[in-house]
Amino acid sequence: MVDNIHVYDIGLTHRGEFCVAKEVLNASSGDGSFFEYGINDLNLRPRLKSKRLCSSHAAGGFSRVYSGSILRPQNEDLIDWPEDSIPEDNDFKAIISSLDICQFKDDLATLAPLDGTSPRISPELSCYLGRSRIALSQDKEIDGCVNSSKSTFCSSAAFDAWSSLGVIRYFSGVYVESVKQGRNKVDVYCRRGSKSFIEAFDKIYLAAGCVNTTSIIGHSMGESKELYIKSAPIHLGAYIRWKFRRDKSEARCNSIVEGTIPDRCQYFHEFKSANTGYRWSHTQLGPMNTDVREKVSGLVPLCLTRYMNMLLKNVWFSISTLNSTTGEDIPIVVDSVGPTIMDRLTKINERPLRRRLRYSLELKLRILSKFKTLKLLPIPFGSIIGDVLRKNRLGGWHIGGSLPMSARSESPYTCKPTGELRGIKGVYVVDSAGFPSVPGSSIALLSMANAYHIARNSL
C-alpha cells in the first residue's frame, strides 16, 4: 500500500519575478520552451553554465506530447543496460494503456507495435516510414490545456486531477537544493519562495531532467565532481515540399484530434546501416514552425510577405538522432564557488557537433526513396539553415547517462540496476540520467516505462 505521495515541481508555471521570457524559435506554439526552468532559472542558484536550454520543454516542467513520439526502442539498442534494468513488456503495456494514442496502419505498426510487445523487425527492411503517434487525453475531466473534445495529453492537467482526487499531494514552485541520508528516511532540503524547509521520505524518485538531476546529486554529495553526459548526436536537414495542396491524410489525422497544434512533426523515419553503427536512428519530419515562419516573413518587404509565406509553408525540417554510442561524452562539473550549497555552479563543457557527412548523405537518399509519400527535395546546406534558426549547433537532442545504472560499480555516482543511487540509499533516479546509453529512437516511451519499471520493483 502506497500513500502520502508528494510531488515537487521545480519548474516555473508563469512569467514572474524569477523568470526571463525568451523567444525560442524552435519551440512549439502554446506552452513551448519560453521559460527558463529549474536550475536554469536566472535568478536562482546554483547556476547552470550552459548555452543549451536543458529540461526546458515546457512551462512549469510540463510537456504536452505534441508529436507523440510513442516508439519503443529495440532492446539491442539499449547498450550497456544491465539485463534486469531493461523495462519489460508489462511496463510498456502499463504506459500505453494509460494513453489514448492516435496512430495509422503503416510501417511503424510493425516496427513499434502499440500492444506493448517487443518490436518485430522484418529482415528484408532496414528503413521504415510512418505517421507520428499522438498521445491524447483519455478523460475530458483532465483536459485543461486545449479547449476541445479531444486534446493532446497534458501532464499538468493530469497532475491537477490526481491532486484533486487525493492520489498525490502536488506542490509547484518548490526548488530542491539537495537530498541527504537521514536516520531511517531520506531528507529533502527545499525552498519555496523565501522559505526553506526539510521533508523526510521513505523513498525519493528524481526526475528533474538529466542535467538538473545530476546537479542535485552533485550538490547532495558536497564535493566537486566531473561526470559525463552521453549525448545522442543530432543532425538537421531542410527540404522543400514539392506539393502545394493539402494532403488528405494530414487533414484526416488533424480531424481526429480537435485543437492539436499544427506545428507537430508529421512523419517518423527509422533506419539503420553501417553509418548508424547498425543501430536504429530516428528522424522526425515536419513543416517549419509557425513562429519561425513569422520571424522570417517579417524580414522581407511587405509586398513579398504573401509569397514568402507560401514558400515557407512548404519548407520542412528533419531532426535526426543516433545512438549515444556514436557520439562523444560531454563533461559536466558540479563545483563549489562559495561557502554555501547555494553558491554552486554546474558547468557543461560544450563542443560543436562534428558533422557526419556520410550519414547526412545517406539520410537524404533514404528520404528521397520515399518521395512518393513525402514529396520532399533536400535543400543544399539545409543543416546550416537549421543551425542559424536554432542558434545552437551543439547537438544533443537527447542526453543522459551521467548517473548510469550498472551491475557492478563502486562509484557512489552510479545507480544499481534497480535505479537506486549507490551513494544515497532510498534515492532512485528515474529519468535519463540513469540511462547507461541513450538509443537513437525517441526516448519518450522508454523514459516513462523505465520510471514505471523502477517504481514498480522498488515498491
Tab-separated table of C-alpha atoms in Angstrom:
chain	number	residue	atom	x	y	z
A	1	MET	CA	0.000	0.000	0.000
A	2	VAL	CA	1.468	3.373	-1.052
A	3	ASP	CA	0.043	6.585	0.321
A	4	ASN	CA	1.062	10.156	1.056
A	5	ILE	CA	2.857	10.740	-2.251
A	6	HIS	CA	4.346	14.229	-2.555
A	7	VAL	CA	5.212	15.645	-5.974
A	8	TYR	CA	7.533	18.661	-6.028
A	9	ASP	CA	7.665	20.542	-9.325
A	10	ILE	CA	10.868	22.571	-9.568
A	11	GLY	CA	9.718	24.362	-12.724
A	12	LEU	CA	8.117	27.760	-13.081
A	13	THR	CA	4.463	27.884	-14.096
A	14	HIS	CA	4.174	31.501	-15.226
A	15	ARG	CA	6.256	34.508	-16.191
A	16	GLY	CA	7.172	36.233	-12.971
A	17	GLU	CA	9.995	37.742	-10.999
A	18	PHE	CA	12.105	34.581	-11.252
A	19	CYS	CA	11.618	34.153	-14.984
A	20	VAL	CA	13.052	35.906	-18.013
A	21	ALA	CA	10.787	35.343	-21.011
A	22	LYS	CA	12.749	34.194	-24.047
A	23	GLU	CA	11.841	33.883	-27.679
A	24	VAL	CA	12.858	30.367	-28.677
A	25	LEU	CA	12.313	29.938	-32.400
A	26	ASN	CA	12.362	26.156	-32.376
A	27	ALA	CA	9.715	25.994	-29.646
A	28	SER	CA	6.190	24.841	-30.374
A	29	SER	CA	3.325	27.294	-30.190
A	30	GLY	CA	1.429	27.357	-26.938
A	31	ASP	CA	3.175	26.072	-23.806
A	32	GLY	CA	6.518	25.780	-25.529
A	33	SER	CA	10.080	26.461	-24.433
A	34	PHE	CA	9.584	30.058	-23.393
A	35	PHE	CA	10.619	29.699	-19.760
A	36	GLU	CA	13.919	29.217	-18.031
A	37	TYR	CA	13.460	26.113	-15.947
A	38	GLY	CA	14.574	24.704	-12.634
A	39	ILE	CA	18.321	25.004	-12.156
A	40	ASN	CA	18.444	27.225	-15.248
A	41	ASP	CA	16.374	29.957	-13.570
A	42	LEU	CA	18.401	33.139	-13.956
A	43	ASN	CA	17.542	34.479	-10.507
A	44	LEU	CA	18.061	31.227	-8.639
A	45	ARG	CA	21.266	29.479	-7.672
A	46	PRO	CA	23.070	27.168	-8.238
A	47	ARG	CA	23.625	28.334	-11.798
A	48	LEU	CA	23.875	26.128	-14.832
A	49	LYS	CA	26.571	27.453	-17.140
A	50	SER	CA	25.333	26.247	-20.494
A	51	LYS	CA	24.330	27.526	-23.914
A	52	ARG	CA	21.631	24.881	-24.030
A	53	LEU	CA	18.164	25.137	-22.549
A	54	CYS	CA	18.262	21.914	-20.562
A	55	SER	CA	14.986	20.382	-19.415
A	56	SER	CA	13.085	23.348	-20.806
A	57	HIS	CA	10.413	21.663	-22.875
A	58	ALA	CA	7.520	23.470	-21.281
A	59	ALA	CA	6.353	25.948	-18.713
A	60	GLY	CA	6.488	24.578	-15.202
A	61	GLY	CA	8.346	21.467	-16.262
A	62	PHE	CA	5.288	20.082	-18.032
A	63	SER	CA	5.350	18.843	-21.581
A	64	ARG	CA	2.344	18.279	-23.749
A	65	VAL	CA	3.013	15.417	-26.149
A	66	TYR	CA	2.851	17.390	-29.403
A	67	SER	CA	4.173	14.704	-31.749
A	68	GLY	CA	3.564	11.729	-29.522
A	69	SER	CA	6.902	10.074	-30.180
A	70	ILE	CA	5.473	6.839	-28.815
A	71	LEU	CA	8.111	4.425	-30.088
A	72	ARG	CA	9.622	1.525	-28.197
A	73	PRO	CA	13.345	1.109	-28.875
A	74	GLN	CA	14.915	-2.203	-29.724
A	75	ASN	CA	16.413	-3.895	-26.665
A	76	GLU	CA	19.577	-4.405	-28.719
A	77	ASP	CA	19.923	-0.602	-28.847
A	78	LEU	CA	19.982	-0.365	-25.034
A	79	ILE	CA	23.741	-0.862	-24.989
A	80	ASP	CA	25.369	-1.481	-21.577
A	81	TRP	CA	21.983	-1.643	-19.826
A	82	PRO	CA	22.021	-4.425	-17.176
A	83	GLU	CA	19.560	-7.080	-18.271
A	84	ASP	CA	17.320	-6.663	-15.221
A	85	SER	CA	17.217	-2.875	-15.661
A	86	ILE	CA	15.545	-3.036	-19.083
A	87	PRO	CA	11.766	-2.353	-18.881
A	88	GLU	CA	9.614	-5.384	-19.652
A	89	ASP	CA	6.593	-5.786	-21.917
A	90	ASN	CA	4.261	-5.238	-18.961
A	91	ASP	CA	5.934	-1.900	-18.183
A	92	PHE	CA	5.368	-0.659	-21.723
A	93	LYS	CA	1.826	-2.029	-21.721
A	94	ALA	CA	1.033	-0.146	-18.500
A	95	ILE	CA	2.139	3.171	-20.018
A	96	ILE	CA	0.495	2.602	-23.396
A	97	SER	CA	-2.807	1.587	-21.771
A	98	SER	CA	-2.844	4.871	-19.829
A	99	LEU	CA	-2.763	6.909	-23.045
A	100	ASP	CA	-5.155	7.197	-25.950
A	101	ILE	CA	-2.796	7.136	-28.932
A	102	CYS	CA	-3.711	8.212	-32.444
A	103	GLN	CA	-1.877	6.076	-34.972
A	104	PHE	CA	-2.081	4.874	-38.574
A	105	LYS	CA	-1.635	1.437	-40.068
A	106	ASP	CA	1.797	1.917	-41.599
A	107	ASP	CA	5.358	0.624	-41.349
A	108	LEU	CA	5.667	1.758	-37.733
A	109	ALA	CA	2.861	-0.570	-36.692
A	110	THR	CA	5.300	-3.406	-37.428
A	111	LEU	CA	8.486	-1.773	-36.176
A	112	ALA	CA	6.971	-0.427	-32.947
A	113	PRO	CA	3.560	-2.016	-32.251
A	114	LEU	CA	1.351	-0.314	-29.681
A	115	ASP	CA	0.303	-3.506	-27.907
A	116	GLY	CA	3.286	-3.312	-25.556
A	117	THR	CA	5.105	-6.276	-27.072
A	118	SER	CA	8.688	-6.214	-28.282
A	119	PRO	CA	9.185	-4.662	-31.740
A	120	ARG	CA	9.131	-7.025	-34.687
A	121	ILE	CA	11.693	-6.470	-37.437
A	122	SER	CA	11.373	-7.680	-40.988
A	123	PRO	CA	14.786	-8.993	-42.123
A	124	GLU	CA	14.102	-7.512	-45.579
A	125	LEU	CA	13.599	-3.959	-44.284
A	126	SER	CA	16.158	-1.592	-42.777
A	127	CYS	CA	14.059	1.540	-43.343
A	128	TYR	CA	10.593	2.367	-42.003
A	129	LEU	CA	8.347	5.406	-42.541
A	130	GLY	CA	5.129	6.209	-40.748
A	131	ARG	CA	2.928	8.879	-39.227
A	132	SER	CA	3.870	10.270	-35.837
A	133	ARG	CA	1.909	8.899	-32.898
A	134	ILE	CA	-0.124	11.439	-30.922
A	135	ALA	CA	-0.883	10.816	-27.266
A	136	LEU	CA	-4.340	12.128	-26.357
A	137	SER	CA	-6.047	12.806	-23.080
A	138	GLN	CA	-8.378	9.952	-22.176
A	139	ASP	CA	-10.664	11.860	-19.844
A	140	LYS	CA	-12.321	15.179	-20.667
A	141	GLU	CA	-12.277	15.963	-16.935
A	142	ILE	CA	-8.493	16.447	-17.025
A	143	ASP	CA	-8.456	18.227	-20.375
A	144	GLY	CA	-7.236	21.621	-19.270
A	145	CYS	CA	-4.755	22.519	-21.991
A	146	VAL	CA	-6.775	22.729	-25.178
A	147	ASN	CA	-10.440	23.637	-25.211
A	148	SER	CA	-11.563	20.772	-27.405
A	149	SER	CA	-13.363	17.470	-27.225
A	150	LYS	CA	-10.097	15.555	-27.528
A	151	SER	CA	-6.772	17.221	-26.849
A	152	THR	CA	-3.165	16.131	-26.782
A	153	PHE	CA	-2.203	14.662	-23.440
A	154	CYS	CA	-1.126	17.338	-20.963
A	155	SER	CA	0.650	16.227	-17.810
A	156	SER	CA	-0.127	19.459	-15.933
A	157	ALA	CA	-3.857	18.775	-16.216
A	158	ALA	CA	-3.301	15.174	-15.128
A	159	PHE	CA	-1.322	16.285	-12.061
A	160	ASP	CA	-4.082	18.718	-11.125
A	161	ALA	CA	-6.676	15.953	-11.440
A	162	TRP	CA	-4.654	13.464	-9.378
A	163	SER	CA	-4.140	16.140	-6.752
A	164	SER	CA	-7.858	16.946	-6.543
A	165	LEU	CA	-8.625	13.218	-6.194
A	166	GLY	CA	-6.139	12.893	-3.342
A	167	VAL	CA	-3.915	10.433	-5.211
A	168	ILE	CA	-0.929	12.757	-4.789
A	169	ARG	CA	-0.070	15.967	-2.980
A	170	TYR	CA	1.199	18.345	-5.636
A	171	PHE	CA	3.390	21.380	-4.885
A	172	SER	CA	4.533	23.757	-7.629
A	173	GLY	CA	7.441	26.161	-7.447
A	174	VAL	CA	9.424	24.055	-4.944
A	175	TYR	CA	13.155	24.249	-5.505
A	176	VAL	CA	15.018	21.101	-4.401
A	177	GLU	CA	18.507	22.023	-3.173
A	178	SER	CA	19.747	18.572	-2.143
A	179	VAL	CA	18.848	15.187	-0.685
A	180	LYS	CA	20.609	13.673	2.339
A	181	GLN	CA	20.583	10.295	4.050
A	182	GLY	CA	18.661	10.609	7.332
A	183	ARG	CA	18.490	8.137	10.209
A	184	ASN	CA	15.722	5.987	8.745
A	185	LYS	CA	14.495	8.139	5.885
A	186	VAL	CA	15.755	10.424	3.145
A	187	ASP	CA	15.754	14.149	3.909
A	188	VAL	CA	14.977	16.639	1.161
A	189	TYR	CA	16.232	20.210	1.552
A	190	CYS	CA	13.837	22.533	-0.258
A	191	ARG	CA	12.995	26.144	-0.821
A	192	ARG	CA	9.649	27.654	-1.784
A	193	GLY	CA	9.930	31.365	-2.344
A	194	SER	CA	11.975	32.740	0.569
A	195	LYS	CA	11.087	29.849	2.896
A	196	SER	CA	13.482	26.927	3.415
A	197	PHE	CA	12.281	23.622	4.819
A	198	ILE	CA	13.235	19.942	5.203
A	199	GLU	CA	10.970	16.990	4.462
A	200	ALA	CA	11.644	13.311	5.239
A	201	PHE	CA	10.519	10.494	2.939
A	202	ASP	CA	10.838	6.728	2.733
A	203	LYS	CA	11.859	6.930	-0.930
A	204	ILE	CA	12.748	9.694	-3.357
A	205	TYR	CA	12.255	9.396	-7.138
A	206	LEU	CA	14.241	12.032	-9.028
A	207	ALA	CA	13.009	13.030	-12.476
A	208	ALA	CA	14.157	16.620	-12.867
A	209	GLY	CA	15.795	16.133	-16.266
A	210	CYS	CA	19.281	14.692	-16.731
A	211	VAL	CA	21.340	17.826	-16.028
A	212	ASN	CA	19.123	19.035	-13.195
A	213	THR	CA	19.071	15.601	-11.546
A	214	THR	CA	22.856	15.344	-11.860
A	215	SER	CA	23.281	18.771	-10.295
A	216	ILE	CA	21.020	17.908	-7.364
A	217	ILE	CA	23.028	14.738	-6.698
A	218	GLY	CA	26.316	16.604	-7.077
A	219	HIS	CA	25.203	19.223	-4.567
A	220	SER	CA	23.980	16.474	-2.241
A	221	MET	CA	27.352	14.739	-2.225
A	222	GLY	CA	29.008	18.016	-1.267
A	223	GLU	CA	32.136	17.673	-3.378
A	224	SER	CA	33.425	18.829	-6.743
A	225	LYS	CA	32.976	16.084	-9.280
A	226	GLU	CA	33.373	15.688	-13.040
A	227	LEU	CA	30.758	13.406	-14.549
A	228	TYR	CA	29.942	12.653	-18.167
A	229	ILE	CA	26.733	13.052	-20.143
A	230	LYS	CA	26.074	10.673	-23.005
A	231	SER	CA	24.750	12.695	-25.928
A	232	ALA	CA	22.732	11.214	-28.783
A	233	PRO	CA	24.118	13.074	-31.838
A	234	ILE	CA	21.577	15.215	-33.684
A	235	HIS	CA	21.510	16.038	-37.404
A	236	LEU	CA	19.331	18.675	-39.044
A	237	GLY	CA	18.201	18.880	-42.641
A	238	ALA	CA	15.954	21.218	-44.658
A	239	TYR	CA	13.665	20.226	-47.526
A	240	ILE	CA	11.214	21.824	-49.923
A	241	ARG	CA	7.912	20.017	-50.298
A	242	TRP	CA	7.018	19.552	-53.936
A	243	LYS	CA	3.321	19.742	-53.212
A	244	PHE	CA	1.300	22.875	-52.603
A	245	ARG	CA	-2.052	21.315	-51.809
A	246	ARG	CA	-3.004	19.823	-48.501
A	247	ASP	CA	-2.530	16.112	-48.049
A	248	LYS	CA	-5.874	14.375	-47.425
A	249	SER	CA	-4.326	12.000	-44.903
A	250	GLU	CA	-2.959	15.007	-42.974
A	251	ALA	CA	-6.410	16.565	-42.875
A	252	ARG	CA	-7.879	13.251	-41.691
A	253	CYS	CA	-5.292	12.955	-38.951
A	254	ASN	CA	-5.896	16.512	-37.744
A	255	SER	CA	-9.658	15.974	-37.741
A	256	ILE	CA	-9.196	13.095	-35.283
A	257	VAL	CA	-7.657	15.447	-32.758
A	258	GLU	CA	-9.511	18.730	-32.498
A	259	GLY	CA	-7.297	21.588	-31.438
A	260	THR	CA	-3.964	19.820	-31.862
A	261	ILE	CA	-1.080	22.109	-32.608
A	262	PRO	CA	-0.285	22.194	-36.356
A	263	ASP	CA	3.463	22.555	-35.824
A	264	ARG	CA	3.947	18.986	-34.630
A	265	CYS	CA	6.014	16.680	-36.803
A	266	GLN	CA	4.151	14.676	-39.421
A	267	TYR	CA	6.345	11.618	-40.023
A	268	PHE	CA	8.808	9.327	-38.266
A	269	HIS	CA	11.593	7.846	-40.388
A	270	GLU	CA	13.669	4.997	-38.913
A	271	PHE	CA	16.665	3.289	-40.487
A	272	LYS	CA	19.916	1.582	-39.591
A	273	SER	CA	23.106	0.919	-41.539
A	274	ALA	CA	26.875	0.996	-41.140
A	275	ASN	CA	26.669	4.792	-40.822
A	276	THR	CA	24.428	4.470	-37.752
A	277	GLY	CA	26.643	1.829	-36.161
A	278	TYR	CA	23.963	-0.725	-37.137
A	279	ARG	CA	21.692	0.845	-34.510
A	280	TRP	CA	18.315	2.384	-35.255
A	281	SER	CA	18.302	6.111	-35.936
A	282	HIS	CA	15.186	8.245	-35.504
A	283	THR	CA	14.139	11.143	-37.739
A	284	GLN	CA	11.186	13.447	-37.174
A	285	LEU	CA	9.923	15.201	-40.311
A	286	GLY	CA	7.568	18.148	-40.265
A	287	PRO	CA	6.834	21.670	-41.505
A	288	MET	CA	8.678	24.767	-40.390
A	289	ASN	CA	7.466	26.138	-37.083
A	290	THR	CA	4.861	28.926	-37.248
A	291	ASP	CA	6.998	31.198	-35.061
A	292	VAL	CA	9.970	30.770	-37.394
A	293	ARG	CA	7.856	31.463	-40.481
A	294	GLU	CA	6.523	34.685	-38.979
A	295	LYS	CA	10.018	35.777	-37.994
A	296	VAL	CA	11.466	35.136	-41.459
A	297	SER	CA	8.468	36.709	-43.239
A	298	GLY	CA	8.979	39.855	-41.185
A	299	LEU	CA	12.430	40.306	-42.715
A	300	VAL	CA	11.161	40.775	-46.294
A	301	PRO	CA	9.289	43.747	-47.798
A	302	LEU	CA	5.564	43.783	-47.065
A	303	CYS	CA	4.693	43.299	-50.747
A	304	LEU	CA	6.573	39.990	-50.748
A	305	THR	CA	5.220	38.633	-47.453
A	306	ARG	CA	2.406	36.649	-49.089
A	307	TYR	CA	4.766	34.896	-51.492
A	308	MET	CA	7.308	34.279	-48.763
A	309	ASN	CA	4.619	32.634	-46.593
A	310	MET	CA	3.585	30.395	-49.498
A	311	LEU	CA	7.183	29.270	-49.847
A	312	LEU	CA	7.894	28.808	-46.150
A	313	LYS	CA	4.769	26.715	-45.610
A	314	ASN	CA	6.391	24.121	-47.831
A	315	VAL	CA	9.786	24.139	-46.116
A	316	TRP	CA	10.185	21.063	-43.925
A	317	PHE	CA	12.874	20.123	-41.452
A	318	SER	CA	14.282	16.791	-40.392
A	319	ILE	CA	15.639	16.257	-36.883
A	320	SER	CA	17.609	13.017	-36.674
A	321	THR	CA	19.250	11.317	-33.719
A	322	LEU	CA	21.730	8.469	-33.475
A	323	ASN	CA	22.597	6.144	-30.603
A	324	SER	CA	24.754	7.837	-27.967
A	325	THR	CA	27.483	5.253	-28.580
A	326	THR	CA	28.151	7.028	-31.909
A	327	GLY	CA	28.696	10.378	-30.184
A	328	GLU	CA	31.076	11.891	-27.656
A	329	ASP	CA	30.675	12.001	-23.891
A	330	ILE	CA	30.301	15.567	-22.592
A	331	PRO	CA	31.993	16.517	-19.293
A	332	ILE	CA	29.747	18.119	-16.672
A	333	VAL	CA	31.255	19.579	-13.498
A	334	VAL	CA	29.338	20.244	-10.304
A	335	ASP	CA	31.640	22.620	-8.471
A	336	SER	CA	31.641	24.854	-5.396
A	337	VAL	CA	32.248	28.572	-5.909
A	338	GLY	CA	31.257	29.770	-2.446
A	339	PRO	CA	30.783	28.823	1.203
A	340	THR	CA	27.192	27.543	0.986
A	341	ILE	CA	25.350	24.951	-1.045
A	342	MET	CA	23.555	27.761	-2.865
A	343	ASP	CA	26.880	29.030	-4.215
A	344	ARG	CA	27.490	26.111	-6.523
A	345	LEU	CA	27.930	26.063	-10.247
A	346	THR	CA	27.179	23.367	-12.773
A	347	LYS	CA	29.315	23.715	-15.900
A	348	ILE	CA	28.982	21.833	-19.159
A	349	ASN	CA	31.979	21.670	-21.464
A	350	GLU	CA	30.107	22.100	-24.716
A	351	ARG	CA	31.690	21.303	-28.056
A	352	PRO	CA	30.176	21.897	-31.503
A	353	LEU	CA	28.771	18.787	-33.132
A	354	ARG	CA	31.013	17.013	-35.602
A	355	ARG	CA	29.032	16.506	-38.801
A	356	ARG	CA	28.785	13.009	-40.240
A	357	LEU	CA	28.703	13.729	-43.952
A	358	ARG	CA	28.198	10.088	-44.928
A	359	TYR	CA	25.215	9.784	-42.611
A	360	SER	CA	23.748	13.077	-43.817
A	361	LEU	CA	24.045	11.972	-47.451
A	362	GLU	CA	22.541	8.564	-46.736
A	363	LEU	CA	19.632	10.155	-44.841
A	364	LYS	CA	18.847	12.429	-47.798
A	365	LEU	CA	18.936	9.482	-50.204
A	366	ARG	CA	16.632	7.410	-47.994
A	367	ILE	CA	14.160	10.289	-47.670
A	368	LEU	CA	14.262	10.686	-51.454
A	369	SER	CA	13.461	6.969	-51.765
A	370	LYS	CA	10.146	7.783	-50.016
A	371	PHE	CA	9.382	10.650	-52.413
A	372	LYS	CA	6.049	9.130	-53.431
A	373	THR	CA	4.805	9.690	-49.869
A	374	LEU	CA	6.840	12.641	-48.617
A	375	LYS	CA	7.314	14.758	-51.777
A	376	LEU	CA	10.472	16.211	-50.208
A	377	LEU	CA	13.537	17.505	-52.055
A	378	PRO	CA	16.680	18.268	-49.995
A	379	ILE	CA	17.754	21.905	-49.762
A	380	PRO	CA	21.538	22.311	-50.126
A	381	PHE	CA	23.236	23.311	-46.863
A	382	GLY	CA	19.974	22.652	-45.037
A	383	SER	CA	21.763	21.783	-41.783
A	384	ILE	CA	23.361	25.252	-41.742
A	385	ILE	CA	19.920	26.849	-42.130
A	386	GLY	CA	18.703	24.802	-39.185
A	387	ASP	CA	21.674	25.847	-37.049
A	388	VAL	CA	21.021	29.525	-37.775
A	389	LEU	CA	17.349	29.252	-36.843
A	390	ARG	CA	18.043	27.220	-33.707
A	391	LYS	CA	21.091	29.333	-32.767
A	392	ASN	CA	22.703	26.137	-31.484
A	393	ARG	CA	24.870	23.650	-33.357
A	394	LEU	CA	25.992	21.915	-30.185
A	395	GLY	CA	23.710	18.939	-30.815
A	396	GLY	CA	22.487	16.728	-28.020
A	397	TRP	CA	18.749	16.474	-28.551
A	398	HIS	CA	18.681	13.541	-26.133
A	399	ILE	CA	21.162	13.389	-23.274
A	400	GLY	CA	21.586	11.087	-20.294
A	401	GLY	CA	23.854	8.571	-18.646
A	402	SER	CA	25.516	10.884	-16.118
A	403	LEU	CA	24.435	8.592	-13.222
A	404	PRO	CA	24.208	5.308	-15.149
A	405	MET	CA	22.698	2.049	-13.918
A	406	SER	CA	25.338	-0.677	-13.767
A	407	ALA	CA	25.552	-4.218	-12.428
A	408	ARG	CA	28.989	-3.687	-10.894
A	409	SER	CA	30.372	-0.359	-9.776
A	410	GLU	CA	31.952	1.195	-6.722
A	411	SER	CA	31.183	4.801	-7.652
A	412	PRO	CA	28.541	6.493	-5.455
A	413	TYR	CA	27.536	8.446	-8.587
A	414	THR	CA	26.160	5.341	-10.330
A	415	CYS	CA	22.846	3.565	-9.885
A	416	LYS	CA	22.133	-0.065	-9.187
A	417	PRO	CA	20.105	-1.925	-11.844
A	418	THR	CA	17.097	-1.128	-9.623
A	419	GLY	CA	17.629	2.588	-10.273
A	420	GLU	CA	18.694	3.259	-6.671
A	421	LEU	CA	21.659	5.613	-6.357
A	422	ARG	CA	24.633	3.862	-4.769
A	423	GLY	CA	25.708	6.974	-2.852
A	424	ILE	CA	22.378	7.702	-1.102
A	425	LYS	CA	20.109	4.852	-0.015
A	426	GLY	CA	16.446	5.318	-0.858
A	427	VAL	CA	17.058	7.757	-3.737
A	428	TYR	CA	16.027	6.467	-7.167
A	429	VAL	CA	16.923	8.140	-10.457
A	430	VAL	CA	14.026	7.648	-12.865
A	431	ASP	CA	14.939	9.980	-15.735
A	432	SER	CA	17.564	9.713	-18.487
A	433	ALA	CA	20.414	10.453	-16.052
A	434	GLY	CA	20.194	6.762	-15.124
A	435	PHE	CA	20.369	5.518	-18.725
A	436	PRO	CA	23.649	3.630	-19.385
A	437	SER	CA	23.241	4.673	-23.048
A	438	VAL	CA	20.684	6.678	-24.996
A	439	PRO	CA	19.056	4.993	-28.009
A	440	GLY	CA	18.605	6.855	-31.268
A	441	SER	CA	14.866	6.248	-31.192
A	442	SER	CA	12.613	8.673	-29.364
A	443	ILE	CA	13.011	8.199	-25.607
A	444	ALA	CA	9.566	9.454	-24.518
A	445	LEU	CA	8.018	5.996	-24.100
A	446	LEU	CA	11.279	4.498	-22.805
A	447	SER	CA	11.559	7.196	-20.116
A	448	MET	CA	8.009	6.560	-18.903
A	449	ALA	CA	8.393	2.771	-18.955
A	450	ASN	CA	11.770	2.987	-17.205
A	451	ALA	CA	10.323	5.143	-14.402
A	452	TYR	CA	7.372	2.779	-14.051
A	453	HIS	CA	9.692	-0.257	-14.008
A	454	ILE	CA	11.871	1.237	-11.257
A	455	ALA	CA	8.939	2.378	-9.130
A	456	ARG	CA	7.053	-0.916	-9.509
A	457	ASN	CA	10.020	-3.032	-8.433
A	458	SER	CA	11.143	-0.732	-5.615
A	459	LEU	CA	7.666	-0.685	-4.075
